[in-house]
mmCIF file of C-alpha atoms (C1' of nucleotides) in Angstrom:
data_model
loop_
_atom_site.group_PDB
_atom_site.id
_atom_site.type_symbol
_atom_site.label_atom_id
_atom_site.label_comp_id
_atom_site.label_asym_id
_atom_site.label_seq_id
_atom_site.Cartn_x
_atom_site.Cartn_y
_atom_site.Cartn_z
ATOM 1 C CA UNK A 1 126.456 97.820 119.674
ATOM 2 C CA UNK A 2 123.368 95.925 118.809
ATOM 3 C CA UNK A 3 120.021 97.535 118.308
ATOM 4 C CA UNK A 4 118.635 94.122 117.498
ATOM 5 C CA UNK A 5 115.807 94.538 119.922
ATOM 6 C CA UNK A 6 114.526 97.652 118.240
ATOM 7 C CA UNK A 7 113.454 96.475 114.828
ATOM 8 C CA UNK A 8 113.415 92.738 114.491
ATOM 9 C CA UNK A 9 110.070 92.594 112.826
ATOM 10 C CA UNK A 10 107.375 94.636 111.213
ATOM 11 C CA UNK A 11 104.033 93.762 112.646
ATOM 12 C CA UNK A 12 100.868 94.571 110.793
ATOM 13 C CA UNK A 13 97.623 93.800 112.518
ATOM 14 C CA UNK A 14 94.803 93.047 110.110
ATOM 15 C CA UNK A 15 91.380 93.287 111.710
ATOM 16 C CA UNK A 16 89.470 93.247 108.463
ATOM 17 C CA UNK A 17 90.062 93.833 104.803
ATOM 18 C CA UNK A 18 90.431 97.572 105.192
ATOM 19 C CA UNK A 19 91.106 97.946 108.883
ATOM 20 C CA UNK A 20 94.724 97.366 109.731
ATOM 21 C CA UNK A 21 97.558 99.070 111.506
ATOM 22 C CA UNK A 22 101.302 98.793 111.092
ATOM 23 C CA UNK A 23 104.400 100.522 112.416
ATOM 24 C CA UNK A 24 104.000 103.695 110.373
ATOM 25 C CA UNK A 25 100.366 104.229 111.242
ATOM 26 C CA UNK A 26 101.014 103.566 114.897
ATOM 27 C CA UNK A 27 103.815 106.102 114.944
ATOM 28 C CA UNK A 28 101.562 108.632 113.286
ATOM 29 C CA UNK A 29 98.797 108.072 115.823
ATOM 30 C CA UNK A 30 101.344 108.480 118.573
ATOM 31 C CA UNK A 31 102.606 111.682 117.019
ATOM 32 C CA UNK A 32 99.119 113.091 116.733
ATOM 33 C CA UNK A 33 98.401 112.237 120.343
ATOM 34 C CA UNK A 34 101.618 113.962 121.352
ATOM 35 C CA UNK A 35 101.378 117.074 119.210
ATOM 36 C CA UNK A 36 97.651 117.551 118.801
ATOM 37 C CA UNK A 37 98.123 118.147 115.108
ATOM 38 C CA UNK A 38 98.277 116.089 111.945
ATOM 39 C CA UNK A 39 100.737 118.404 110.274
ATOM 40 C CA UNK A 40 103.030 118.593 113.281
ATOM 41 C CA UNK A 41 103.008 114.833 113.696
ATOM 42 C CA UNK A 42 103.691 114.317 110.005
ATOM 43 C CA UNK A 43 106.485 116.855 109.973
ATOM 44 C CA UNK A 44 108.084 115.197 112.957
ATOM 45 C CA UNK A 45 108.069 111.908 111.064
ATOM 46 C CA UNK A 46 109.497 113.536 107.968
ATOM 47 C CA UNK A 47 106.422 113.146 105.828
ATOM 48 C CA UNK A 48 104.310 115.671 104.000
ATOM 49 C CA UNK A 49 101.095 116.894 105.540
ATOM 50 C CA UNK A 50 99.182 115.369 102.696
ATOM 51 C CA UNK A 51 100.600 111.946 103.323
ATOM 52 C CA UNK A 52 99.872 112.175 107.021
ATOM 53 C CA UNK A 53 96.371 113.363 106.307
ATOM 54 C CA UNK A 54 95.824 110.556 103.813
ATOM 55 C CA UNK A 55 96.897 108.004 106.390
ATOM 56 C CA UNK A 56 94.456 109.458 108.889
ATOM 57 C CA UNK A 57 91.703 109.239 106.290
ATOM 58 C CA UNK A 58 92.604 105.650 105.549
ATOM 59 C CA UNK A 59 92.548 104.801 109.230
ATOM 60 C CA UNK A 60 89.236 106.482 109.947
ATOM 61 C CA UNK A 61 87.534 105.028 106.888
ATOM 62 C CA UNK A 62 89.141 101.645 107.241
ATOM 63 C CA UNK A 63 88.099 101.156 110.837
ATOM 64 C CA UNK A 64 84.573 102.361 110.123
ATOM 65 C CA UNK A 65 84.841 104.705 113.045
ATOM 66 C CA UNK A 66 87.255 107.603 113.509
ATOM 67 C CA UNK A 67 90.491 107.022 115.361
ATOM 68 C CA UNK A 68 91.379 110.683 114.943
ATOM 69 C CA UNK A 69 89.111 113.667 115.387
ATOM 70 C CA UNK A 70 89.969 116.872 113.627
ATOM 71 C CA UNK A 71 88.917 120.487 114.050
ATOM 72 C CA UNK A 72 89.386 123.424 111.734
ATOM 73 C CA UNK A 73 89.720 127.013 112.762
ATOM 74 C CA UNK A 74 88.466 127.593 116.265
ATOM 75 C CA UNK A 75 90.249 128.505 119.432
ATOM 76 C CA UNK A 76 93.562 126.816 118.806
ATOM 77 C CA UNK A 77 93.303 127.328 115.063
ATOM 78 C CA UNK A 78 92.317 123.748 114.542
ATOM 79 C CA UNK A 79 94.054 120.542 115.469
ATOM 80 C CA UNK A 80 93.584 116.831 115.790
ATOM 81 C CA UNK A 81 93.392 114.323 118.599
ATOM 82 C CA UNK A 82 92.826 110.650 119.093
ATOM 83 C CA UNK A 83 89.393 109.349 119.905
ATOM 84 C CA UNK A 84 88.902 106.762 122.607
ATOM 85 C CA UNK A 85 89.088 104.090 119.966
ATOM 86 C CA UNK A 86 92.233 105.678 118.592
ATOM 87 C CA UNK A 87 93.913 105.505 121.958
ATOM 88 C CA UNK A 88 92.855 101.917 122.409
ATOM 89 C CA UNK A 89 94.100 100.857 119.004
ATOM 90 C CA UNK A 90 97.442 102.509 119.612
ATOM 91 C CA UNK A 91 97.872 101.087 123.089
ATOM 92 C CA UNK A 92 96.957 97.582 122.005
ATOM 93 C CA UNK A 93 99.236 97.779 119.007
ATOM 94 C CA UNK A 94 102.171 98.729 121.203
ATOM 95 C CA UNK A 95 101.305 95.909 123.571
ATOM 96 C CA UNK A 96 101.182 93.469 120.683
ATOM 97 C CA UNK A 97 104.539 94.683 119.444
ATOM 98 C CA UNK A 98 106.103 93.922 122.797
ATOM 99 C CA UNK A 99 104.385 90.556 123.059
ATOM 100 C CA UNK A 100 105.513 89.633 119.573
ATOM 101 C CA UNK A 101 109.110 90.614 120.045
ATOM 102 C CA UNK A 102 109.231 88.586 123.196
ATOM 103 C CA UNK A 103 107.676 85.602 121.493
ATOM 104 C CA UNK A 104 110.045 85.573 118.548
ATOM 105 C CA UNK A 105 113.263 86.735 120.182
ATOM 106 C CA UNK A 106 114.769 83.282 120.442
ATOM 107 C CA UNK A 107 114.088 82.372 116.831
ATOM 108 C CA UNK A 108 115.377 85.696 115.591
ATOM 109 C CA UNK A 109 118.584 85.265 117.528
ATOM 110 C CA UNK A 110 119.019 81.773 116.123
ATOM 111 C CA UNK A 111 118.502 82.996 112.578
ATOM 112 C CA UNK A 112 120.894 85.857 113.009
ATOM 113 C CA UNK A 113 123.481 83.410 114.241
ATOM 114 C CA UNK A 114 122.818 81.127 111.288
ATOM 115 C CA UNK A 115 123.562 83.790 108.725
ATOM 116 C CA UNK A 116 126.284 85.706 110.496
ATOM 117 C CA UNK A 117 129.381 84.339 108.854
ATOM 118 C CA UNK A 118 129.266 86.167 105.601
ATOM 119 C CA UNK A 119 132.254 88.166 104.496
ATOM 120 C CA UNK A 120 130.391 90.624 102.396
ATOM 121 C CA UNK B 1 82.213 81.764 110.718
ATOM 122 C CA UNK B 2 85.449 83.197 111.775
ATOM 123 C CA UNK B 3 88.676 82.565 110.008
ATOM 124 C CA UNK B 4 90.233 85.016 112.412
ATOM 125 C CA UNK B 5 93.084 82.685 113.154
ATOM 126 C CA UNK B 6 94.213 82.591 109.560
ATOM 127 C CA UNK B 7 95.306 86.110 108.837
ATOM 128 C CA UNK B 8 95.252 88.384 111.804
ATOM 129 C CA UNK B 9 98.618 89.859 111.161
ATOM 130 C CA UNK B 10 101.366 90.123 108.631
ATOM 131 C CA UNK B 11 104.683 89.315 110.193
ATOM 132 C CA UNK B 12 107.897 90.429 108.593
ATOM 133 C CA UNK B 13 111.090 89.335 110.230
ATOM 134 C CA UNK B 14 113.955 91.712 109.620
ATOM 135 C CA UNK B 15 117.335 90.173 110.337
ATOM 136 C CA UNK B 16 119.331 92.899 108.695
ATOM 137 C CA UNK B 17 118.872 95.696 106.258
ATOM 138 C CA UNK B 18 118.520 93.405 103.288
ATOM 139 C CA UNK B 19 117.723 90.080 104.920
ATOM 140 C CA UNK B 20 114.100 89.744 105.792
ATOM 141 C CA UNK B 21 111.220 87.376 105.236
ATOM 142 C CA UNK B 22 107.496 87.931 105.152
ATOM 143 C CA UNK B 23 104.385 85.933 104.324
ATOM 144 C CA UNK B 24 104.874 85.970 100.555
ATOM 145 C CA UNK B 25 108.468 84.887 100.644
ATOM 146 C CA UNK B 26 107.733 82.158 103.130
ATOM 147 C CA UNK B 27 104.954 80.814 100.940
ATOM 148 C CA UNK B 28 107.272 80.827 97.966
ATOM 149 C CA UNK B 29 109.964 78.930 99.846
ATOM 150 C CA UNK B 30 107.369 76.427 100.915
ATOM 151 C CA UNK B 31 106.176 76.057 97.343
ATOM 152 C CA UNK B 32 109.681 75.490 96.071
ATOM 153 C CA UNK B 33 110.292 72.865 98.729
ATOM 154 C CA UNK B 34 107.054 71.162 97.735
ATOM 155 C CA UNK B 35 107.389 71.314 93.960
ATOM 156 C CA UNK B 36 111.144 71.350 93.435
ATOM 157 C CA UNK B 37 110.774 74.171 90.953
ATOM 158 C CA UNK B 38 110.689 77.937 91.019
ATOM 159 C CA UNK B 39 108.284 78.163 88.115
ATOM 160 C CA UNK B 40 105.924 75.557 89.511
ATOM 161 C CA UNK B 41 105.898 77.226 92.916
ATOM 162 C CA UNK B 42 105.304 80.623 91.357
ATOM 163 C CA UNK B 43 102.554 79.327 89.127
ATOM 164 C CA UNK B 44 100.848 77.712 92.109
ATOM 165 C CA UNK B 45 100.875 81.085 93.861
ATOM 166 C CA UNK B 46 99.549 82.873 90.806
ATOM 167 C CA UNK B 47 102.664 84.837 90.050
ATOM 168 C CA UNK B 48 104.853 85.011 86.992
ATOM 169 C CA UNK B 49 108.024 82.979 86.853
ATOM 170 C CA UNK B 50 110.021 86.158 86.699
ATOM 171 C CA UNK B 51 108.534 87.490 89.875
ATOM 172 C CA UNK B 52 109.161 84.232 91.688
ATOM 173 C CA UNK B 53 112.713 84.122 90.381
ATOM 174 C CA UNK B 54 113.293 87.723 91.441
ATOM 175 C CA UNK B 55 112.118 86.928 94.942
ATOM 176 C CA UNK B 56 114.503 84.002 95.107
ATOM 177 C CA UNK B 57 117.319 86.254 93.972
ATOM 178 C CA UNK B 58 116.402 88.825 96.585
ATOM 179 C CA UNK B 59 116.345 86.149 99.277
ATOM 180 C CA UNK B 60 119.655 84.612 98.295
ATOM 181 C CA UNK B 61 121.425 87.923 97.938
ATOM 182 C CA UNK B 62 119.774 89.465 100.953
ATOM 183 C CA UNK B 63 120.728 86.669 103.293
ATOM 184 C CA UNK B 64 124.276 86.579 101.971
ATOM 185 C CA UNK B 65 123.967 82.853 101.522
ATOM 186 C CA UNK B 66 121.564 80.963 99.260
ATOM 187 C CA UNK B 67 118.286 79.749 100.673
ATOM 188 C CA UNK B 68 117.446 78.166 97.329
ATOM 189 C CA UNK B 69 119.728 76.186 95.071
ATOM 190 C CA UNK B 70 118.957 75.970 91.387
ATOM 191 C CA UNK B 71 120.021 73.689 88.577
ATOM 192 C CA UNK B 72 119.604 74.102 84.855
ATOM 193 C CA UNK B 73 119.259 71.317 82.366
ATOM 194 C CA UNK B 74 120.421 68.016 83.777
ATOM 195 C CA UNK B 75 118.549 64.877 84.611
ATOM 196 C CA UNK B 76 115.249 66.396 85.670
ATOM 197 C CA UNK B 77 115.607 69.278 83.259
ATOM 198 C CA UNK B 78 116.625 71.591 86.019
ATOM 199 C CA UNK B 79 114.858 72.530 89.198
ATOM 200 C CA UNK B 80 115.287 74.213 92.518
ATOM 201 C CA UNK B 81 115.388 73.169 96.139
ATOM 202 C CA UNK B 82 115.889 74.704 99.537
ATOM 203 C CA UNK B 83 119.293 74.646 101.149
ATOM 204 C CA UNK B 84 119.668 73.735 104.781
ATOM 205 C CA UNK B 85 119.529 77.394 105.639
ATOM 206 C CA UNK B 86 116.430 77.764 103.498
ATOM 207 C CA UNK B 87 114.667 75.014 105.385
ATOM 208 C CA UNK B 88 115.685 76.536 108.697
ATOM 209 C CA UNK B 89 114.502 79.998 107.759
ATOM 210 C CA UNK B 90 111.169 78.665 106.603
ATOM 211 C CA UNK B 91 110.649 76.476 109.653
ATOM 212 C CA UNK B 92 111.533 79.227 112.063
ATOM 213 C CA UNK B 93 109.342 81.730 110.263
ATOM 214 C CA UNK B 94 106.357 79.397 110.562
ATOM 215 C CA UNK B 95 107.138 78.887 114.217
ATOM 216 C CA UNK B 96 107.307 82.618 114.757
ATOM 217 C CA UNK B 97 103.987 83.069 113.002
ATOM 218 C CA UNK B 98 102.336 80.652 115.389
ATOM 219 C CA UNK B 99 104.013 82.189 118.420
ATOM 220 C CA UNK B 100 102.945 85.651 117.312
ATOM 221 C CA UNK B 101 99.361 84.761 116.659
ATOM 222 C CA UNK B 102 99.144 83.160 120.067
ATOM 223 C CA UNK B 103 100.713 86.181 121.730
ATOM 224 C CA UNK B 104 98.400 88.719 120.119
ATOM 225 C CA UNK B 105 95.164 86.748 119.932
ATOM 226 C CA UNK B 106 93.604 88.382 122.982
ATOM 227 C CA UNK B 107 94.342 91.929 121.845
ATOM 228 C CA UNK B 108 93.131 91.213 118.332
ATOM 229 C CA UNK B 109 89.870 89.841 119.659
ATOM 230 C CA UNK B 110 89.424 92.905 121.847
ATOM 231 C CA UNK B 111 90.035 95.235 118.940
ATOM 232 C CA UNK B 112 87.664 93.372 116.687
ATOM 233 C CA UNK B 113 85.032 93.662 119.351
ATOM 234 C CA UNK B 114 85.710 97.366 119.706
ATOM 235 C CA UNK B 115 85.078 98.125 116.078
ATOM 236 C CA UNK B 116 82.347 95.641 115.318
ATOM 237 C CA UNK B 117 79.274 97.789 115.500
ATOM 238 C CA UNK B 118 79.456 99.550 112.216
ATOM 239 C CA UNK B 119 76.489 99.566 109.926
ATOM 240 C CA UNK B 120 78.422 99.899 106.735
ATOM 241 C "C1'" DC C 1 85.402 141.561 108.927
ATOM 242 C "C1'" DA C 2 90.311 140.700 108.312
ATOM 243 C "C1'" DT C 3 93.698 137.499 110.250
ATOM 244 C "C1'" DC C 4 95.959 133.283 111.195
ATOM 245 C "C1'" DG C 5 97.086 128.517 111.694
ATOM 246 C "C1'" DA C 6 95.667 124.072 110.738
ATOM 247 C "C1'" DT C 7 92.652 121.109 108.243
ATOM 248 C "C1'" DA C 8 90.970 119.729 103.587
ATOM 249 C "C1'" DT C 9 91.818 118.626 98.538
ATOM 250 C "C1'" DG C 10 93.309 118.696 93.942
ATOM 251 C "C1'" DG C 11 96.793 118.034 90.338
ATOM 252 C "C1'" DT C 12 101.245 117.004 88.471
ATOM 253 C "C1'" DC C 13 105.751 114.449 88.312
ATOM 254 C "C1'" DG C 14 109.040 110.875 88.837
ATOM 255 C "C1'" DG C 15 110.238 106.447 90.697
ATOM 256 C "C1'" DT C 16 108.983 101.873 91.735
ATOM 257 C "C1'" DC C 17 106.642 97.453 90.971
ATOM 258 C "C1'" DG C 18 104.325 93.856 89.060
ATOM 259 C "C1'" DA C 19 102.577 91.874 84.516
ATOM 260 C "C1'" DA C 20 103.465 90.326 80.124
ATOM 261 C "C1'" DC C 21 106.292 89.215 76.331
ATOM 262 C "C1'" DA C 22 110.590 87.700 74.365
ATOM 263 C "C1'" DT C 23 114.825 85.134 74.463
ATOM 264 C "C1'" DA C 24 119.012 82.982 75.818
ATOM 265 C "C1'" DT C 25 121.165 79.095 78.064
ATOM 266 C "C1'" DC C 26 122.074 74.886 80.217
ATOM 267 C "C1'" DG C 27 122.868 69.854 79.904
ATOM 268 C "C1'" DG C 28 121.154 65.110 80.083
ATOM 269 C "C1'" DA C 29 118.278 62.150 77.066
ATOM 270 C "C1'" DG C 30 117.103 60.042 73.024
ATOM 271 C "C1'" DC D 1 123.210 66.848 67.479
ATOM 272 C "C1'" DT D 2 118.546 67.971 68.364
ATOM 273 C "C1'" DC D 3 115.021 68.313 71.897
ATOM 274 C "C1'" DC D 4 112.975 69.568 76.092
ATOM 275 C "C1'" DG D 5 111.947 71.669 80.387
ATOM 276 C "C1'" DA D 6 113.426 74.795 83.646
ATOM 277 C "C1'" DT D 7 116.501 78.392 84.892
ATOM 278 C "C1'" DA D 8 118.268 83.070 83.657
ATOM 279 C "C1'" DT D 9 117.555 87.985 81.976
ATOM 280 C "C1'" DG D 10 116.182 91.948 79.444
ATOM 281 C "C1'" DT D 11 112.487 95.144 77.871
ATOM 282 C "C1'" DT D 12 108.345 97.520 77.816
ATOM 283 C "C1'" DC D 13 103.870 99.098 79.609
ATOM 284 C "C1'" DG D 14 100.537 100.588 82.848
ATOM 285 C "C1'" DA D 15 99.240 101.171 87.711
ATOM 286 C "C1'" DC D 16 100.179 102.869 92.050
ATOM 287 C "C1'" DC D 17 102.535 105.824 95.593
ATOM 288 C "C1'" DG D 18 104.809 109.376 97.740
ATOM 289 C "C1'" DA D 19 106.775 114.176 97.041
ATOM 290 C "C1'" DC D 20 105.778 118.720 95.889
ATOM 291 C "C1'" DC D 21 103.091 122.677 94.853
ATOM 292 C "C1'" DA D 22 98.953 125.242 95.051
ATOM 293 C "C1'" DT D 23 94.630 126.496 97.047
ATOM 294 C "C1'" DA D 24 90.285 126.401 99.493
ATOM 295 C "C1'" DT D 25 88.024 126.452 103.960
ATOM 296 C "C1'" DC D 26 87.025 126.818 108.639
ATOM 297 C "C1'" DG D 27 86.038 129.656 112.747
ATOM 298 C "C1'" DA D 28 87.377 131.833 117.092
ATOM 299 C "C1'" DT D 29 89.756 136.089 118.088
ATOM 300 C "C1'" DG D 30 90.709 140.820 118.121
#
DNA sequence: CATCGATATGGTCGGTCGAACATATCGGAG
DNA sequence: CTCCGATATGTTCGACCGACCATATCGATG
């Protein structure tokens, strides 16, 4: 009855002016790792290929080094996969999400209690 | 040479669909508490009065109960101040910021190290 | 060399958002 | 009753963003 633990906060990690990662980008990276394709990952998240591709561009350029490697044509008719750095960024982001939710759980619960007596 | 501790992540606390608070809103609440005025707080943050007022509206309506109380005319020619709930939300948000930054510091440092060998 | 699937890009369109400008209103003070 | 400072609101304009549509390109495979 309460999915409170799922989305109590949006965490955006800012490593530099251009290099940052938030929930959407992390999900996209995860989708690419799972599907091996930008378009498939984007479709699964309900976004256009162009948007997914733009996010990948932003990530690669923002971090100064690619998090996603792409291939056109070829054996499997192209595809995309995470680089080592991409995997690390994703894994650490997920770890930080967990650490954060743990750290703020008590305060979030207290705030929810403080505002939960509204009629409408 | 490193202000890494200042802005390593943007934290947005989502208490419900409409009730949430992020860095900008927290700063505005803090400014209102400090100045006793929406316009003064907004001006100090470099935003128009209207924007500041809109944010206050969004906060009050989103939380279902006012975080900021306003007064027009009157002795001090009007003004605004935080309600008890407003003070609590602000205080807890700041606490959560600190807790979060502590919890993620190690991962952030590792990521910074991982990407810090770019020429341009 | 034609094919096929996925990447790579461009352009347009509509909605949203913040900025700027313009008022209206309140209510004690003088 | 006018004045003043701050709240309260509406309007308009330009920028930005995501959605959608269209197309170009790659490159192993058969």
